[in-house]
Amino acid sequence: MAKLLEVSILSRSFGGITAVDHVSFDLDAGQIIAMIGPNGAGKSTCFNLINGQLQPDHGSIKICGREVAGLHPRQVWKLGVGRTFQIASIFATMTVLENVQMALISFNKQARSFLRTVRQLYVDESMELLRLVGIEDQSHRVCGLLSYGDLKRVELAMALTNQPKLLLLDEPTAGMEPSERRRLMELTTQIVRNQNLGALFTEHDMDVVFTHADRIIVLNRGELIAQGTPEQVRHNDRVKEIYLGSRS
Amino acid sequence: MGFYIVQILTGLSNASALFLVACGLSLIFGVTRIVNFAHGSFYMVGAYAAYAFIALLPHGVFFFWIGVLGAALAVGLLGAAVETSLLRRLYHAPELFLLVATFGIVLILQDLTRWLFGAEDLLGPRAPGLTGSVDIMGSLIPQYDLALIVIAPLILAGIWLLLHRTRWGVLVRAATEDREMVGALGVNQATLYTAVFFLGSFLAGLGGAVQLPKGGADLLMDMNVVAAAFVVVVVGGMGSITGAYLAAVIIGELSSFGILVLPQSTLVMMFLVMAVVLVIRPYGLFGRAEAPEQISGAVSVSLLQPASQRLRILGLVLLLAIVLLPAVADAFQLVLMTEIALVSLASMSLYFMMGPGGMLSFGHAAFFGGGAYAAALMVHYFQSPMALAIGLAPLLTGLLALVIGWFCVRLSGVYMAMLTLAFAQICWSIVFQWGGFTGGDDGILSIWPADWASGKVVFYYLTMIICIGGILALRYLIFAPFGYTMRACRDSALRAESIGINLRNHQWLAFAIAGGFAGLAGGIYVFSKGSVFPDAMAIPRSFDFLLMVLLGGVNTVFGPIVGSAAFIWLHDKISRIDFWQFILGCIFIVLVVAFPHGIAGYVNRRFGRYFVNQNY
């Protein structure tokens, strides 16, 4: 059976700088992988390549055996990839509920429909998702007025609307206070385990990474320098070098 | 051979004044984010001021150029005065509101110039020392054209040095990139803005002044040059001075050679060049893709809510009043109401794309006038019945909007708005110049309603049914998934694409729908007036629609109707006074300063709590 996500020798450069340099890894259903590395290591570029925001220079990205390199984000989404962004990206003039409704409307190919008003569409399904991410009590608040942590939850709910097989979470807990951070990651882990999804996330908080990831991928200056279980990565000399400075 | 060289040189000299204007426009927009409609007026004032100064000063080479520079300086000071006394008060208001203010200035300057210099076109004085011609392989070119050719690159070099070799220039470039950051670094933004406004206006004035000996001065130059300058800025790439020069040269050469091939084709060729450039390089020759612009955000504070009970009752009362009006009103009032309804539908369609759609248009009259002409031409050439003409008008206009929209949705924010303006100007020029088919300036006459609808009251009801139906349809669409998807595209392109929405296609469709409804309004309009003239699709008409939407307020669905009613009523009250444009301009400015959220927005804030939807 094909892997859920299979990235091989992926490269992308901007001008003279190689942001992602011959990166290969794969991910199975039910697995959570953390991608770590210093700022500028190429994590976000990697995400943007996988969900179609950017086109790779070389390499292939397969989702369930299907090549997605070169597809638009909207096409990748239709293949069952849910995405959250480093800087939360939602529809600021809509309410929390409407944001999720909008995603469901699009998933059900109703985006151009004008037969019914939005008020009657997918309300129950949307509330269900909001309940799942723990923000149903704010469903009628306008997103532009939410705290950053709550926005991240809305994003997560939206990422779940297309019954995804794979979640791409770019710093899902950035801007949250530690306890909320832990709760959201536990929630995410639970969703991934229960629905047998795969998740790839980036994170700067090492506690979060080592607690929740099944495997860790370490990038530095675009290159994949280590991957393995948290235990293996923790004891990897090159990783120590990067995070703690070289010993020489 | 000499003939072609002269044509090339003529093209280069045509480019000079255009470059100066576009360069100023680009600078001002880059730093202050103001789309300065008054920029064309500054150009016009520059020409008139140069005319006055040169007439006052003694004759001679030295004094001629003193006059030209003096005019440019005067316009620069005028620009600085406008910025400090008016625009500065508005920087906290939504950015689009500044448009209304600058358009107020257009009207005021237009009437002031007419008052000071009269309505007659002025013949420019010849430049002393440059009155002769130069023989180039048997063909003659005026010496003054050669002078113009030299001036533009000199100014280009000067501006380039100013921007790249001085501290002030570094600040200007930094502010163009990130205004907030420059402010946070402790730069006095107020002074910087004023200085940039001075420089931009100075360049516009200089443009007007240097082309005076070549083209003279007239009261139409403001609108003519603003459209061309927008094209130059879009083709060259916003913020790129070199790009503006290159684009101005391309446009100049096109008009110089176009006249030889097909005298009427110059504007259409301009369009073709622009289309080709924008398809290959969406942000112009030297432009860069910008981070998502805030200007669309300025329209977008609208948190749309379905109408509350009280609002619905208010609507019903209004509807009842409209139904009963013929019983008490005279014929004239009915005609006025008809016009308000028509214009409301057209501005509602503009609101539809501008508010929820976040797509700014400076050229919506292309579709209103397009619908009017579509209906008029069908009646004129095919004796088509009224119902068919009104029915087909929105479809044909929708097609036109599909063609224009295909290009426009590739851009966003102000780039897109400028492109719509350019397209509208092209539509206008086709109608204006193709006299054999469209009647040109004389318009198409005797387009009267069918017999069954010829009574004033019947026509009133017919108009009301179509217009109110159209407005409600657009409103309904805003609350349907289609409208929500539009808002999604506006709020976050990134998120919209990543939940599977084909952003460009959706915007394209919305653009076409907006165009179609404007065309419907135009189709009825022609029967209500009995005739149609090219000014139905001219720039001022586009600006009228824009003003109605902005005056009404973009925060509320029915803002455009309030704006239209206020605008038409105002227009009707003052248009018989001499220099009414001056008064109208002043009213706009007062309104903008007093109600920075529009009339309906103001009412909404003041009395909104009575109409709040309890569910929210």
Short mmCIF file of C-alpha atoms in Angstrom, two decimals, chain B residues 245-421:
data_model
loop_
_atom_site.label_atom_id
_atom_site.label_comp_id
_atom_site.label_asym_id
_atom_site.label_seq_id
_atom_site.Cartn_x
_atom_site.Cartn_y
_atom_site.Cartn_z
CA TYR B 245 9.04 56.32 -18.62
CA LEU B 246 9.23 53.18 -20.72
CA ALA B 247 5.45 52.81 -20.69
CA ALA B 248 4.98 56.46 -21.58
CA VAL B 249 7.32 56.01 -24.53
CA ILE B 250 5.42 52.93 -25.68
CA ILE B 251 2.11 54.77 -25.48
CA GLY B 252 3.59 57.84 -27.14
CA GLU B 253 5.01 55.83 -30.04
CA LEU B 254 1.76 53.95 -30.41
CA SER B 255 -0.24 57.10 -30.79
CA SER B 256 2.34 58.54 -33.14
CA PHE B 257 2.30 55.52 -35.45
CA GLY B 258 -1.27 54.49 -34.80
CA ILE B 259 -2.51 57.71 -36.34
CA LEU B 260 -0.83 56.71 -39.60
CA VAL B 261 -2.38 53.27 -39.76
CA LEU B 262 -5.85 53.84 -38.42
CA PRO B 263 -6.48 57.33 -37.09
CA GLN B 264 -9.26 56.18 -34.78
CA SER B 265 -7.43 53.20 -33.40
CA THR B 266 -4.95 54.79 -31.01
CA LEU B 267 -6.90 54.11 -27.84
CA VAL B 268 -7.70 50.59 -28.88
CA MET B 269 -4.02 49.95 -29.56
CA MET B 270 -3.20 51.34 -26.14
CA PHE B 271 -5.58 48.76 -24.74
CA LEU B 272 -4.01 45.95 -26.71
CA VAL B 273 -0.55 46.81 -25.49
CA MET B 274 -1.80 47.03 -21.94
CA ALA B 275 -3.60 43.72 -22.26
CA VAL B 276 -0.53 41.96 -23.63
CA VAL B 277 1.75 43.43 -20.98
CA LEU B 278 -0.60 42.50 -18.16
CA VAL B 279 -1.11 38.97 -19.34
CA ILE B 280 2.66 38.43 -19.47
CA ARG B 281 3.55 40.55 -16.45
CA PRO B 282 0.53 41.14 -14.22
CA TYR B 283 2.27 43.84 -12.20
CA GLY B 284 3.60 45.81 -15.14
CA LEU B 285 6.94 45.90 -16.89
CA PHE B 286 8.98 46.89 -13.84
CA GLY B 287 6.49 46.19 -11.10
CA ARG B 288 6.67 43.53 -8.43
CA ALA B 289 3.89 41.51 -6.96
CA GLU B 290 2.85 43.23 -3.78
CA ALA B 291 1.85 41.77 -0.50
CA PRO B 292 -1.94 41.66 -0.38
CA GLU B 293 -3.00 45.24 -0.35
CA GLN B 294 -4.80 46.94 2.43
CA ILE B 295 -6.91 49.03 0.13
CA SER B 296 -9.43 46.28 -0.39
CA GLY B 297 -9.42 45.85 3.35
CA ALA B 298 -10.57 49.42 3.62
CA VAL B 299 -13.86 48.51 2.00
CA SER B 300 -14.19 45.34 3.88
CA VAL B 301 -15.01 46.30 7.42
CA SER B 302 -18.54 45.35 6.50
CA LEU B 303 -19.80 42.69 8.81
CA LEU B 304 -22.90 41.82 6.90
CA GLN B 305 -25.91 40.75 8.86
CA PRO B 306 -29.32 39.74 7.66
CA ALA B 307 -31.92 42.46 8.20
CA SER B 308 -33.65 42.63 11.54
CA GLN B 309 -37.40 42.73 12.04
CA ARG B 310 -37.49 46.52 12.36
CA LEU B 311 -35.35 47.00 9.29
CA ARG B 312 -37.67 44.76 7.32
CA ILE B 313 -40.66 46.81 8.47
CA LEU B 314 -38.87 49.98 7.46
CA GLY B 315 -38.23 48.42 4.05
CA LEU B 316 -41.90 47.51 3.68
CA VAL B 317 -42.96 51.05 4.58
CA LEU B 318 -40.57 52.37 1.95
CA LEU B 319 -41.92 49.91 -0.60
CA LEU B 320 -45.48 51.00 0.17
CA ALA B 321 -44.47 54.63 -0.27
CA ILE B 322 -42.97 53.80 -3.67
CA VAL B 323 -46.16 52.01 -4.72
CA LEU B 324 -48.38 54.89 -3.61
CA LEU B 325 -46.17 57.69 -4.90
CA PRO B 326 -47.86 58.12 -8.33
CA ALA B 327 -51.08 59.04 -6.55
CA VAL B 328 -49.54 62.17 -5.04
CA ALA B 329 -46.46 63.03 -7.09
CA ASP B 330 -46.29 65.05 -10.30
CA ALA B 331 -44.67 63.81 -13.49
CA PHE B 332 -41.38 65.49 -12.71
CA GLN B 333 -41.06 63.81 -9.34
CA LEU B 334 -41.83 60.46 -10.90
CA VAL B 335 -39.02 60.97 -13.41
CA LEU B 336 -36.67 61.86 -10.58
CA MET B 337 -37.68 58.72 -8.67
CA THR B 338 -37.18 56.64 -11.80
CA GLU B 339 -33.69 57.99 -12.14
CA ILE B 340 -32.92 57.32 -8.49
CA ALA B 341 -34.07 53.72 -8.91
CA LEU B 342 -31.96 53.18 -12.03
CA VAL B 343 -28.88 54.68 -10.53
CA SER B 344 -29.45 52.76 -7.29
CA LEU B 345 -29.41 49.49 -9.20
CA ALA B 346 -26.20 50.49 -10.98
CA SER B 347 -24.46 51.55 -7.78
CA MET B 348 -25.76 48.44 -6.00
CA SER B 349 -24.05 46.35 -8.68
CA LEU B 350 -20.85 48.31 -8.10
CA TYR B 351 -21.25 47.80 -4.36
CA PHE B 352 -21.72 44.09 -5.01
CA MET B 353 -18.24 43.78 -6.49
CA MET B 354 -16.61 46.42 -4.28
CA GLY B 355 -18.01 45.57 -0.87
CA PRO B 356 -18.38 41.81 -0.55
CA GLY B 357 -16.20 41.20 -3.61
CA GLY B 358 -13.39 43.53 -2.57
CA MET B 359 -12.86 44.43 -6.23
CA LEU B 360 -12.50 48.12 -6.77
CA SER B 361 -13.71 49.57 -10.05
CA PHE B 362 -13.16 53.06 -11.42
CA GLY B 363 -14.88 52.19 -14.66
CA HIS B 364 -18.31 50.87 -13.82
CA ALA B 365 -19.99 53.23 -16.27
CA ALA B 366 -18.63 51.04 -19.06
CA PHE B 367 -21.30 48.51 -18.14
CA PHE B 368 -24.06 51.01 -17.37
CA GLY B 369 -23.39 52.82 -20.65
CA GLY B 370 -22.74 49.50 -22.34
CA GLY B 371 -26.23 48.32 -21.42
CA ALA B 372 -27.71 51.60 -22.58
CA TYR B 373 -25.94 51.38 -25.92
CA ALA B 374 -26.75 47.69 -26.35
CA ALA B 375 -30.46 48.43 -25.95
CA ALA B 376 -30.33 51.58 -28.07
CA LEU B 377 -28.45 49.90 -30.91
CA MET B 378 -30.87 46.98 -30.95
CA VAL B 379 -33.79 49.33 -31.25
CA HIS B 380 -32.03 51.57 -33.76
CA TYR B 381 -30.83 48.85 -36.14
CA PHE B 382 -33.22 45.94 -35.58
CA GLN B 383 -36.33 47.77 -34.37
CA SER B 384 -36.25 45.32 -31.50
CA PRO B 385 -39.16 45.62 -29.05
CA MET B 386 -38.44 47.25 -25.72
CA ALA B 387 -38.79 44.10 -23.63
CA LEU B 388 -36.26 42.25 -25.77
CA ALA B 389 -33.82 45.15 -25.71
CA ILE B 390 -34.02 45.45 -21.92
CA GLY B 391 -33.76 41.69 -21.58
CA LEU B 392 -30.70 41.35 -23.79
CA ALA B 393 -28.88 44.42 -22.46
CA PRO B 394 -27.69 42.73 -19.25
CA LEU B 395 -26.64 39.60 -21.14
CA LEU B 396 -24.58 41.54 -23.68
CA THR B 397 -23.08 43.68 -20.92
CA GLY B 398 -22.37 40.56 -18.93
CA LEU B 399 -20.38 39.27 -21.91
CA LEU B 400 -18.50 42.55 -22.11
CA ALA B 401 -17.78 42.26 -18.39
CA LEU B 402 -16.53 38.71 -18.92
CA VAL B 403 -14.01 39.97 -21.47
CA ILE B 404 -12.88 42.94 -19.39
CA GLY B 405 -13.04 40.98 -16.15
CA TRP B 406 -10.75 38.27 -17.50
CA PHE B 407 -7.94 40.82 -17.46
CA CYS B 408 -9.00 42.70 -14.37
CA VAL B 409 -9.23 39.80 -11.92
CA ARG B 410 -5.58 39.03 -12.61
CA LEU B 411 -4.81 42.14 -10.59
CA SER B 412 -6.04 43.36 -7.25
CA GLY B 413 -6.60 46.55 -5.32
CA VAL B 414 -5.73 49.78 -7.02
CA TYR B 415 -4.02 48.09 -9.97
CA MET B 416 -7.29 46.45 -10.80
CA ALA B 417 -9.22 49.68 -10.35
CA MET B 418 -6.89 51.50 -12.71
CA LEU B 419 -7.30 48.76 -15.25
CA THR B 420 -11.09 49.01 -15.08
CA LEU B 421 -10.78 52.74 -15.63
#
